[in-house]
CSV table of C-alpha atoms and ligand atoms in Angstrom, one decimal:
chain,number,residue,atom,x,y,z
B,1362,MET,CA,0.0,0.0,0.0
B,1363,ALA,CA,1.5,3.3,-1.0
B,1364,LEU,CA,1.7,6.2,1.4
B,1365,GLU,CA,-1.1,8.2,-0.1
B,1366,SER,CA,-3.5,5.4,-0.8
B,1367,LYS,CA,-4.8,4.8,2.8
B,1368,LYS,CA,-4.8,7.3,5.6
B,1369,ASP,CA,-5.7,5.3,8.8
B,1370,TRP,CA,-2.3,4.0,9.8
B,1371,ILE,CA,-0.2,5.3,12.6
B,1372,LEU,CA,3.4,4.4,13.3
B,1373,MET,CA,4.9,4.9,16.8
B,1374,ALA,CA,8.2,4.6,18.8
B,1375,THR,CA,8.7,4.9,22.5
B,1376,ALA,CA,12.0,5.6,24.2
B,1377,ARG,CA,13.3,6.3,27.7
B,1378,SER,CA,16.3,8.7,28.4
B,1379,PRO,CA,18.2,9.6,31.5
B,1380,THR,CA,19.2,12.9,33.0
B,1381,ASN,CA,22.8,13.7,33.8
B,1382,ILE,CA,24.7,15.8,36.4
B,1383,ALA,CA,27.8,17.7,35.3
B,1384,VAL,CA,30.9,17.3,37.4
B,1385,VAL,CA,32.8,19.7,35.2
B,1386,LYS,CA,30.2,22.3,34.4
B,1387,TYR,CA,29.0,23.8,31.1
B,1388,TRP,CA,28.5,27.5,31.6
B,1389,GLY,CA,28.7,30.0,28.7
B,1390,LYS,CA,28.0,29.8,24.9
B,1391,ARG,CA,30.1,30.9,22.1
B,1392,ASP,CA,27.1,30.6,19.7
B,1393,GLU,CA,23.7,31.1,21.1
B,1394,ALA,CA,21.6,29.7,18.2
B,1395,LEU,CA,23.7,26.5,17.7
B,1396,ILE,CA,24.3,26.1,21.5
B,1397,LEU,CA,28.1,25.9,21.2
B,1398,PRO,CA,29.9,26.0,24.6
B,1399,ILE,CA,33.1,27.9,25.6
B,1400,ASN,CA,34.5,24.9,27.4
B,1401,ASP,CA,34.3,21.1,27.5
B,1402,SER,CA,32.2,19.5,30.2
B,1403,ILE,CA,32.0,16.1,31.9
B,1404,SER,CA,28.9,14.4,33.4
B,1405,VAL,CA,27.6,11.3,35.1
B,1406,THR,CA,24.4,9.9,33.6
B,1407,LEU,CA,21.9,9.1,36.3
B,1408,ASP,CA,20.0,5.8,36.5
B,1409,PRO,CA,16.8,6.2,34.4
B,1410,SER,CA,14.9,3.8,36.8
B,1411,HIS,CA,14.9,6.7,39.2
B,1412,LEU,CA,15.0,9.8,37.0
B,1413,CYS,CA,14.0,9.7,33.3
B,1414,THR,CA,11.9,11.0,30.5
B,1415,THR,CA,9.7,8.7,28.5
B,1416,THR,CA,8.6,9.9,25.0
B,1417,THR,CA,6.3,8.4,22.5
B,1418,VAL,CA,6.5,9.8,18.9
B,1419,ALA,CA,3.9,8.9,16.3
B,1420,VAL,CA,3.4,9.6,12.7
B,1421,SER,CA,0.2,9.3,10.6
B,1422,PRO,CA,-1.1,10.9,7.4
B,1423,LYS,CA,-4.1,11.9,9.5
B,1424,PHE,CA,-2.0,14.4,11.5
B,1425,ASP,CA,-2.3,17.9,10.1
B,1426,ARG,CA,0.5,19.5,12.1
B,1427,ASP,CA,3.3,18.7,14.5
B,1428,GLN,CA,2.1,18.7,18.1
B,1429,MET,CA,3.6,17.9,21.5
B,1430,TRP,CA,2.3,17.2,25.0
B,1431,LEU,CA,4.5,17.4,28.0
B,1432,ASN,CA,3.2,15.6,31.1
B,1433,GLY,CA,-0.2,15.5,29.4
B,1434,LYS,CA,-0.4,19.3,28.6
B,1435,GLU,CA,0.0,20.6,25.1
B,1436,ILE,CA,3.0,22.8,24.7
B,1437,SER,CA,4.1,24.9,21.7
B,1438,LEU,CA,6.6,23.5,19.2
B,1439,SER,CA,7.2,26.9,17.6
B,1440,GLY,CA,10.4,27.7,19.5
B,1441,GLY,CA,13.7,27.6,17.7
B,1442,ARG,CA,15.0,24.7,19.8
B,1443,TYR,CA,12.2,22.3,18.9
B,1444,GLN,CA,12.1,23.4,15.3
B,1445,ARG,CA,15.9,22.8,14.9
B,1446,CYS,CA,15.7,19.3,16.4
B,1447,LEU,CA,12.7,18.4,14.2
B,1448,ARG,CA,14.3,19.8,11.0
B,1449,GLU,CA,17.7,18.1,11.7
B,1450,ILE,CA,16.1,14.7,12.3
B,1451,ARG,CA,13.7,15.0,9.3
B,1452,SER,CA,16.6,15.9,7.0
B,1453,ARG,CA,18.4,12.6,7.9
B,1454,ALA,CA,15.3,10.4,7.9
B,1455,GLY,CA,15.4,7.1,6.0
B,1456,ASP,CA,13.0,4.7,4.3
B,1457,VAL,CA,10.6,2.9,6.7
B,1458,GLU,CA,8.6,-0.2,5.7
B,1459,ASP,CA,6.2,-2.3,7.8
B,1460,GLU,CA,5.3,-5.1,5.4
B,1461,GLU,CA,2.8,-6.7,7.7
B,1462,ARG,CA,0.8,-3.5,8.0
B,1463,GLY,CA,1.4,-2.5,4.4
B,1464,ILE,CA,3.1,0.8,5.4
B,1465,CYS,CA,5.9,2.1,3.2
B,1466,ILE,CA,7.4,5.6,3.9
B,1467,GLY,CA,10.1,6.8,1.5
B,1468,LYS,CA,12.7,9.2,2.9
B,1469,GLU,CA,11.3,11.9,0.7
B,1470,ASP,CA,7.8,11.5,2.4
B,1471,TRP,CA,8.9,12.7,5.9
B,1472,GLY,CA,8.8,16.3,4.9
B,1473,LYS,CA,5.0,16.0,4.2
B,1474,LEU,CA,4.2,13.9,7.3
B,1475,HIS,CA,3.5,15.4,10.8
B,1476,VAL,CA,4.4,14.0,14.2
B,1477,HIS,CA,2.7,13.8,17.6
B,1478,ILE,CA,5.0,13.7,20.6
B,1479,ALA,CA,3.9,12.7,24.1
B,1480,SER,CA,6.6,13.2,26.8
B,1481,TYR,CA,6.5,12.4,30.5
B,1482,ASN,CA,9.1,13.1,33.1
B,1483,ASN,CA,9.0,10.7,36.1
B,1484,PHE,CA,10.0,13.5,38.4
B,1485,PRO,CA,8.6,17.0,39.0
B,1486,THR,CA,9.6,19.1,35.9
B,1487,ALA,CA,9.8,22.2,38.1
B,1488,ALA,CA,12.2,20.6,40.6
B,1489,GLY,CA,15.3,21.8,38.7
B,1490,LEU,CA,16.5,18.3,37.9
B,1491,ALA,CA,17.8,18.9,34.4
B,1492,SER,CA,14.5,17.8,32.8
B,1493,SER,CA,15.3,19.5,29.5
B,1494,ALA,CA,18.5,17.4,29.2
B,1495,ALA,CA,16.5,14.1,29.5
B,1496,GLY,CA,13.6,15.6,27.5
B,1497,PHE,CA,15.6,16.7,24.4
B,1498,ALA,CA,17.8,13.6,24.4
B,1499,CYS,CA,14.6,11.5,24.4
B,1500,LEU,CA,12.9,13.6,21.7
B,1501,VAL,CA,15.8,13.3,19.4
B,1502,TYR,CA,16.5,9.6,20.1
B,1503,SER,CA,12.8,8.5,19.7
B,1504,LEU,CA,12.3,10.6,16.5
B,1505,ALA,CA,15.6,9.1,15.1
B,1506,LYS,CA,14.3,5.6,15.7
B,1507,LEU,CA,10.8,6.3,14.3
B,1508,MET,CA,12.3,7.9,11.1
B,1509,ASN,CA,15.1,5.3,10.7
B,1510,VAL,CA,17.9,7.9,11.0
B,1511,ARG,CA,21.1,5.9,10.6
B,1512,GLU,CA,23.6,8.2,12.4
B,1513,GLU,CA,26.0,7.4,15.1
B,1514,GLN,CA,25.0,8.4,18.6
B,1515,GLY,CA,27.6,11.2,18.6
B,1516,LYS,CA,25.9,12.7,15.6
B,1517,LEU,CA,22.5,12.5,17.3
B,1518,SER,CA,24.1,14.2,20.4
B,1519,ALA,CA,24.9,17.2,18.2
B,1520,ILE,CA,21.2,17.4,17.3
B,1521,ALA,CA,20.1,17.1,20.9
B,1522,ARG,CA,22.6,19.8,21.8
B,1523,GLN,CA,20.6,22.2,19.7
B,1524,GLY,CA,17.5,21.6,21.9
B,1525,SER,CA,19.3,21.9,25.2
B,1526,GLY,CA,23.1,22.0,25.5
B,1527,SER,CA,23.5,19.4,28.3
B,1528,ALA,CA,21.0,17.1,26.5
B,1529,CYS,CA,23.8,16.0,24.3
B,1530,ARG,CA,25.4,14.2,27.3
B,1531,SER,CA,22.2,12.3,28.0
B,1532,LEU,CA,22.7,10.3,24.7
B,1533,PHE,CA,25.2,8.1,26.5
B,1534,GLY,CA,25.2,6.2,29.8
B,1535,GLY,CA,28.0,6.2,32.4
B,1536,PHE,CA,30.6,9.0,32.2
B,1537,VAL,CA,30.4,11.4,29.3
B,1538,LYS,CA,32.4,14.3,27.9
B,1539,TRP,CA,30.9,17.0,25.8
B,1540,GLU,CA,33.7,18.2,23.5
B,1541,MET,CA,33.2,21.9,22.8
B,1542,GLY,CA,34.6,21.6,19.2
B,1543,LYS,CA,36.1,24.2,17.0
B,1544,ASP,CA,33.9,24.2,13.9
B,1545,SER,CA,31.6,27.2,13.5
B,1546,THR,CA,28.8,24.8,12.3
B,1547,GLY,CA,29.0,22.8,15.5
B,1548,SER,CA,29.6,19.5,13.7
B,1549,ASP,CA,32.4,18.6,16.2
B,1550,SER,CA,30.6,19.8,19.3
B,1551,ILE,CA,29.4,16.4,20.4
B,1552,ALA,CA,29.2,14.0,23.3
B,1553,VAL,CA,31.6,11.1,23.7
B,1554,GLN,CA,31.4,8.3,26.3
B,1555,LEU,CA,34.4,8.1,28.6
B,1556,ALA,CA,33.3,4.9,30.4
B,1557,ASP,CA,30.0,3.1,30.6
B,1558,GLU,CA,27.8,2.8,33.8
B,1559,LYS,CA,29.4,-0.5,34.9
B,1560,HIS,CA,32.9,1.0,35.0
B,1561,TRP,CA,32.4,2.6,38.4
B,1562,ASN,CA,29.2,1.1,39.7
B,1563,ASP,CA,29.9,1.3,43.4
B,1564,LEU,CA,29.2,5.1,43.3
B,1565,VAL,CA,26.0,6.1,45.0
B,1566,ILE,CA,24.3,9.5,44.2
B,1567,ILE,CA,21.9,11.2,46.6
B,1568,ILE,CA,20.0,14.2,45.4
B,1569,ALA,CA,18.6,16.7,48.0
B,1570,VAL,CA,15.7,18.5,46.4
B,1571,VAL,CA,15.8,21.8,48.3
B,1572,SER,CA,12.7,23.8,48.9
B,1573,SER,CA,12.8,27.1,47.2
B,1574,ARG,CA,10.4,30.0,46.9
B,1575,GLN,CA,12.8,32.0,44.7
B,1576,LYS,CA,12.3,32.3,41.0
B,1577,GLU,CA,15.6,31.5,39.5
B,1578,THR,CA,17.4,33.1,36.6
B,1579,SER,CA,17.1,30.7,33.6
B,1580,SER,CA,20.4,29.1,32.6
B,1581,THR,CA,20.2,30.7,29.2
B,1582,THR,CA,19.9,34.2,30.6
B,1583,GLY,CA,22.5,33.5,33.4
B,1584,MET,CA,25.0,32.2,30.9
B,1585,ARG,CA,24.6,35.1,28.6
B,1586,GLU,CA,25.1,37.6,31.4
B,1587,SER,CA,28.1,35.7,32.7
B,1588,VAL,CA,29.7,35.7,29.2
B,1589,GLU,CA,29.1,39.4,28.9
B,1590,THR,CA,30.3,40.5,32.3
B,1591,SER,CA,32.4,37.9,34.3
B,1592,PRO,CA,36.2,38.2,34.0
B,1593,LEU,CA,36.4,35.0,36.1
B,1594,LEU,CA,34.4,33.0,33.4
B,1595,HIS,CA,37.0,33.9,30.8
B,1596,TYR,CA,39.8,32.7,33.1
B,1597,ARG,CA,37.9,29.6,34.0
B,1598,SER,CA,37.2,28.5,30.4
B,1599,THR,CA,40.7,29.2,29.1
B,1600,GLU,CA,43.0,28.4,32.1
B,1601,VAL,CA,41.1,26.2,34.6
B,1602,VAL,CA,38.7,23.8,32.7
B,1603,PRO,CA,41.2,22.5,30.0
B,1604,LYS,CA,43.5,21.1,32.8
B,1605,ARG,CA,40.5,20.1,35.0
B,1606,ILE,CA,39.0,18.0,32.2
B,1607,LEU,CA,42.3,16.0,31.8
B,1608,GLN,CA,42.5,15.5,35.6
B,1609,MET,CA,38.8,14.4,35.7
B,1610,GLU,CA,39.2,12.0,32.9
B,1611,GLU,CA,42.1,10.4,34.7
B,1612,ALA,CA,40.2,10.3,38.0
B,1613,ILE,CA,37.3,8.5,36.3
B,1614,ARG,CA,39.6,6.1,34.3
B,1615,THR,CA,41.4,5.0,37.5
B,1616,ARG,CA,38.3,5.3,39.8
B,1617,ASP,CA,40.2,7.6,42.1
B,1618,PHE,CA,37.4,8.9,44.3
B,1619,SER,CA,39.6,11.4,46.3
B,1620,SER,CA,40.6,13.1,43.1
B,1621,PHE,CA,37.1,12.9,41.6
B,1622,ALA,CA,35.6,14.4,44.7
B,1623,ARG,CA,38.1,17.3,45.0
B,1624,LEU,CA,37.6,18.2,41.3
B,1625,THR,CA,33.8,17.9,41.4
B,1626,CYS,CA,33.5,20.2,44.5
B,1627,ALA,CA,36.1,22.7,43.2
B,1628,ASP,CA,34.3,22.9,39.8
B,1629,SER,CA,30.9,23.4,41.4
B,1630,ASN,CA,32.3,26.1,43.7
B,1631,GLN,CA,34.0,27.9,40.8
B,1632,PHE,CA,30.8,27.8,38.7
B,1633,HIS,CA,28.9,29.5,41.6
B,1634,ALA,CA,31.8,32.0,42.0
B,1635,VAL,CA,31.3,32.9,38.3
B,1636,CYS,CA,27.6,33.5,39.0
B,1637,LEU,CA,28.6,35.9,41.8
B,1638,ASP,CA,31.1,37.5,39.5
B,1639,THR,CA,28.3,38.2,37.0
B,1640,SER,CA,26.8,41.7,36.9
B,1641,PRO,CA,24.2,41.7,38.4
B,1642,PRO,CA,25.2,38.7,40.5
B,1643,ILE,CA,23.2,35.5,40.2
B,1644,PHE,CA,22.4,33.5,43.3
B,1645,TYR,CA,21.5,29.9,42.5
B,1646,MET,CA,22.3,28.4,45.9
B,1647,ASN,CA,20.3,29.3,49.1
B,1648,ASP,CA,21.0,28.9,52.8
B,1649,THR,CA,20.2,25.2,52.7
B,1650,SER,CA,22.6,24.6,49.9
B,1651,HIS,CA,25.3,26.5,51.8
B,1652,ARG,CA,24.6,24.5,54.9
B,1653,ILE,CA,24.9,21.2,53.0
B,1654,ILE,CA,28.3,22.3,51.6
B,1655,SER,CA,29.5,23.2,55.1
B,1656,TYR,CA,28.4,19.8,56.6
B,1657,MET,CA,30.1,17.9,53.8
B,1658,GLU,CA,33.3,19.9,54.1
B,1659,LYS,CA,33.3,19.4,57.9
B,1660,TRP,CA,32.9,15.6,57.4
B,1661,ASN,CA,35.5,15.4,54.7
B,1662,ARG,CA,38.0,17.4,56.8
B,1663,PHE,CA,37.3,15.3,59.9
B,1664,GLU,CA,38.0,12.1,58.0
B,1665,GLY,CA,41.1,13.6,56.4
B,1666,THR,CA,40.1,12.3,52.9
B,1667,PRO,CA,37.0,13.0,50.9
B,1668,GLN,CA,34.0,10.9,51.9
B,1669,VAL,CA,31.6,12.6,49.6
B,1670,ALA,CA,31.5,14.9,46.6
B,1671,TYR,CA,28.9,17.7,46.2
B,1672,THR,CA,27.8,19.6,43.1
B,1673,PHE,CA,25.1,22.2,42.5
B,1674,ASP,CA,23.7,23.2,39.1
B,1675,ALA,CA,21.7,26.4,38.3
B,1676,GLY,CA,19.5,26.0,41.4
B,1677,PRO,CA,19.6,25.1,45.1
B,1678,ASN,CA,19.4,21.3,44.8
B,1679,ALA,CA,22.5,19.4,46.0
B,1680,VAL,CA,23.8,16.3,44.2
B,1681,LEU,CA,26.0,14.3,46.6
B,1682,ILE,CA,28.2,11.4,45.4
B,1683,ALA,CA,29.5,8.7,47.7
B,1684,PRO,CA,32.2,6.2,46.8
B,1685,ASN,CA,30.2,3.1,47.9
B,1686,ARG,CA,27.0,1.9,49.7
B,1687,ASN,CA,28.6,2.0,53.2
B,1688,VAL,CA,29.5,5.7,52.9
B,1689,ALA,CA,26.2,6.4,51.2
B,1690,ALA,CA,24.4,5.0,54.3
B,1691,LEU,CA,26.4,7.3,56.6
B,1692,LEU,CA,25.7,10.2,54.2
B,1693,LEU,CA,21.9,9.5,54.3
B,1694,GLN,CA,22.0,9.3,58.1
B,1695,ARG,CA,23.7,12.7,58.2
B,1696,LEU,CA,21.3,14.3,55.7
B,1697,LEU,CA,18.3,13.0,57.6
B,1698,PHE,CA,19.8,14.2,60.9
B,1699,TYR,CA,20.0,17.8,59.7
B,1700,PHE,CA,17.1,17.8,57.3
B,1701,PRO,CA,14.2,15.7,58.7
B,1702,PRO,CA,10.9,15.9,57.0
B,1703,SER,CA,8.3,18.3,58.3
B,1704,THR,CA,5.8,16.6,60.6
B,1705,ASP,CA,3.2,15.9,57.9
B,1706,THR,CA,5.6,14.1,55.6
B,1707,GLU,CA,5.7,10.3,55.5
B,1708,LEU,CA,9.2,8.7,55.3
B,1709,LYS,CA,8.4,6.7,52.2
B,1710,SER,CA,7.6,9.9,50.3
B,1711,PHE,CA,10.6,11.6,51.7
B,1712,VAL,CA,13.4,9.3,50.5
B,1713,LEU,CA,12.7,8.1,46.9
B,1714,GLY,CA,14.7,6.0,44.5
B,1715,ASP,CA,16.9,3.1,45.6
B,1716,GLN,CA,15.3,1.9,48.9
B,1717,SER,CA,18.2,-0.4,49.7
B,1718,ILE,CA,20.3,2.6,50.6
B,1719,VAL,CA,17.6,3.6,53.1
B,1720,LYS,CA,17.6,0.1,54.5
B,1721,ASP,CA,21.5,0.1,54.8
B,1722,ALA,CA,21.2,3.4,56.7
B,1723,GLY,CA,18.9,1.5,59.2
B,1724,ILE,CA,16.1,4.0,58.8
B,1725,VAL,CA,12.7,2.3,58.4
B,1726,THR,CA,10.5,4.3,60.7
B,1727,LYS,CA,10.3,7.9,61.8
B,1728,GLU,CA,11.5,6.7,65.3
B,1729,ASP,CA,14.7,5.5,63.6
B,1730,MET,CA,15.2,9.0,62.3
B,1731,ASP,CA,14.6,10.7,65.6
B,1732,ALA,CA,17.1,8.3,67.2
B,1733,LEU,CA,19.9,9.3,64.7
B,1734,ALA,CA,23.1,10.1,66.6
B,1735,THR,CA,25.0,13.4,66.3
B,1736,PRO,CA,27.7,13.0,63.6
B,1737,PRO,CA,31.1,12.6,65.3
B,1738,GLU,CA,32.6,15.5,63.3
B,1739,VAL,CA,30.0,17.8,64.9
B,1740,LYS,CA,30.4,16.4,68.4
B,1741,ASP,CA,34.2,16.8,68.3
B,1742,ASN,CA,34.0,20.4,67.4
B,1743,ASN,CA,31.1,21.4,69.6
B,1744,ALA,CA,29.5,22.6,66.4
B,1745,SER,CA,25.8,23.4,66.2
B,1746,THR,CA,23.4,20.4,66.0
B,1747,GLN,CA,20.5,22.6,64.9
B,1748,LYS,CA,18.0,20.7,62.7
B,1749,PHE,CA,16.1,22.2,59.7
B,1750,PRO,CA,12.9,20.2,59.2
B,1751,GLY,CA,11.2,20.8,55.9
B,1752,ASP,CA,14.2,22.7,54.3
B,1753,VAL,CA,14.8,19.6,52.0
B,1754,SER,CA,11.5,18.6,50.2
B,1755,TYR,CA,12.7,15.1,49.5
B,1756,PHE,CA,15.8,13.0,48.7
B,1757,ILE,CA,16.4,10.7,45.7
B,1758,CYS,CA,18.9,7.8,46.0
B,1759,THR,CA,20.3,6.8,42.7
B,1760,ARG,CA,23.5,5.7,40.9
B,1761,PRO,CA,25.3,6.0,37.5
B,1762,GLY,CA,23.0,4.7,34.8
B,1763,LYS,CA,22.6,3.7,31.1
B,1764,GLY,CA,21.8,5.8,28.1
B,1765,PRO,CA,18.6,6.0,26.0
B,1766,VAL,CA,16.7,2.8,25.2
B,1767,LEU,CA,13.9,2.0,22.8
B,1768,PHE,CA,10.9,0.1,24.2
Z,1431,LIG,N1,11.6,20.2,29.2
Z,1431,LIG,C1,11.3,19.6,30.4
Z,1431,LIG,N2,10.9,18.4,30.2
Z,1431,LIG,C2,10.9,18.1,28.9
Z,1431,LIG,C3,10.6,17.0,28.0
Z,1431,LIG,N3,10.3,15.9,28.5
Z,1431,LIG,N4,10.7,17.2,26.7
Z,1431,LIG,C4,11.1,18.3,26.2
Z,1431,LIG,N5,11.4,19.4,26.9
Z,1431,LIG,C5,11.4,19.3,28.2
């Protein structure tokens, strides 16, 4: 059956993509339209069983325009970022044949066909958990599968990059570098996998979703203002990051947690220093974020070697990385000691994700949490044991995870 002869068919593809957390940050574009960065960045892909986007894309001759629904609500596809991704994927589409159903789409037909896209994030889109990274990675990946685009994953990453810069890194699992590239077309500004998720699978990642009433500066605006006004950003991108990238690659290759943690914390702190160096200054972290840094620094100093790495993106949420499950259990105990839920919150809706970490920490009931001992680094220094109930909305326990998959 030729494409035009019957109009009641529909062809679909569903994919799931992870989010990622940068340990060497992307901050600043050299080309706003193509989303080309001023430095390389490195990220850890997070396990999609805990944080992911699931996207179904469908094509049918019955559809009269491209449409998209995000978490069940229609959103506009007229923005440049969506238009670029759709155009780039369509221009690479191949022939698709489903003999059983008598569907035959020639590559020249894709320009005349419209798509419907339904995307769901399994975490609150407004929580500041890099939803656009998972979202655009999933959009590009699912469309590429539907339209039989036969490009390497690196080439797909360059398309996802044009939707949201950090989305390019979500095309791979494990540990990923986004190479800034030199070409003005952006063809070499792509993601490459440094190591897969099994390479360093004892790492445990705990995300503290920090309550915030403040409307944050968007990353796009913040980056532009930093590029225009921050002398520190110029120094960072030319003098600091090139060396840090090499050191981070080595730390990941050799699974050297001390080095990994020092580099991760230093990079997060420099990124936020750049934000303060921007005119007008940008404040992404709040008092709770600062408190978390201070507790982690105290613990690391007390032990003499890093127990945990912390990193913060363009928002107040903390991403904490522990070298193994034993340390992760101690980390979770500390976090729950300082930041218990407010009285009306159930424990099971307060610590989400990998429940085995909660079990290892020995916290099954609210009574277990009330009985948590004062951390030794606090006792030793007579530091404050003040608690801040409700300042963290919830925690998510996760680990390094795999890249996009088709269902
Ligand atoms: N922004 C936030 N979530 C998204 C999604 N799932 N797809 C595209 N853009 C997004």
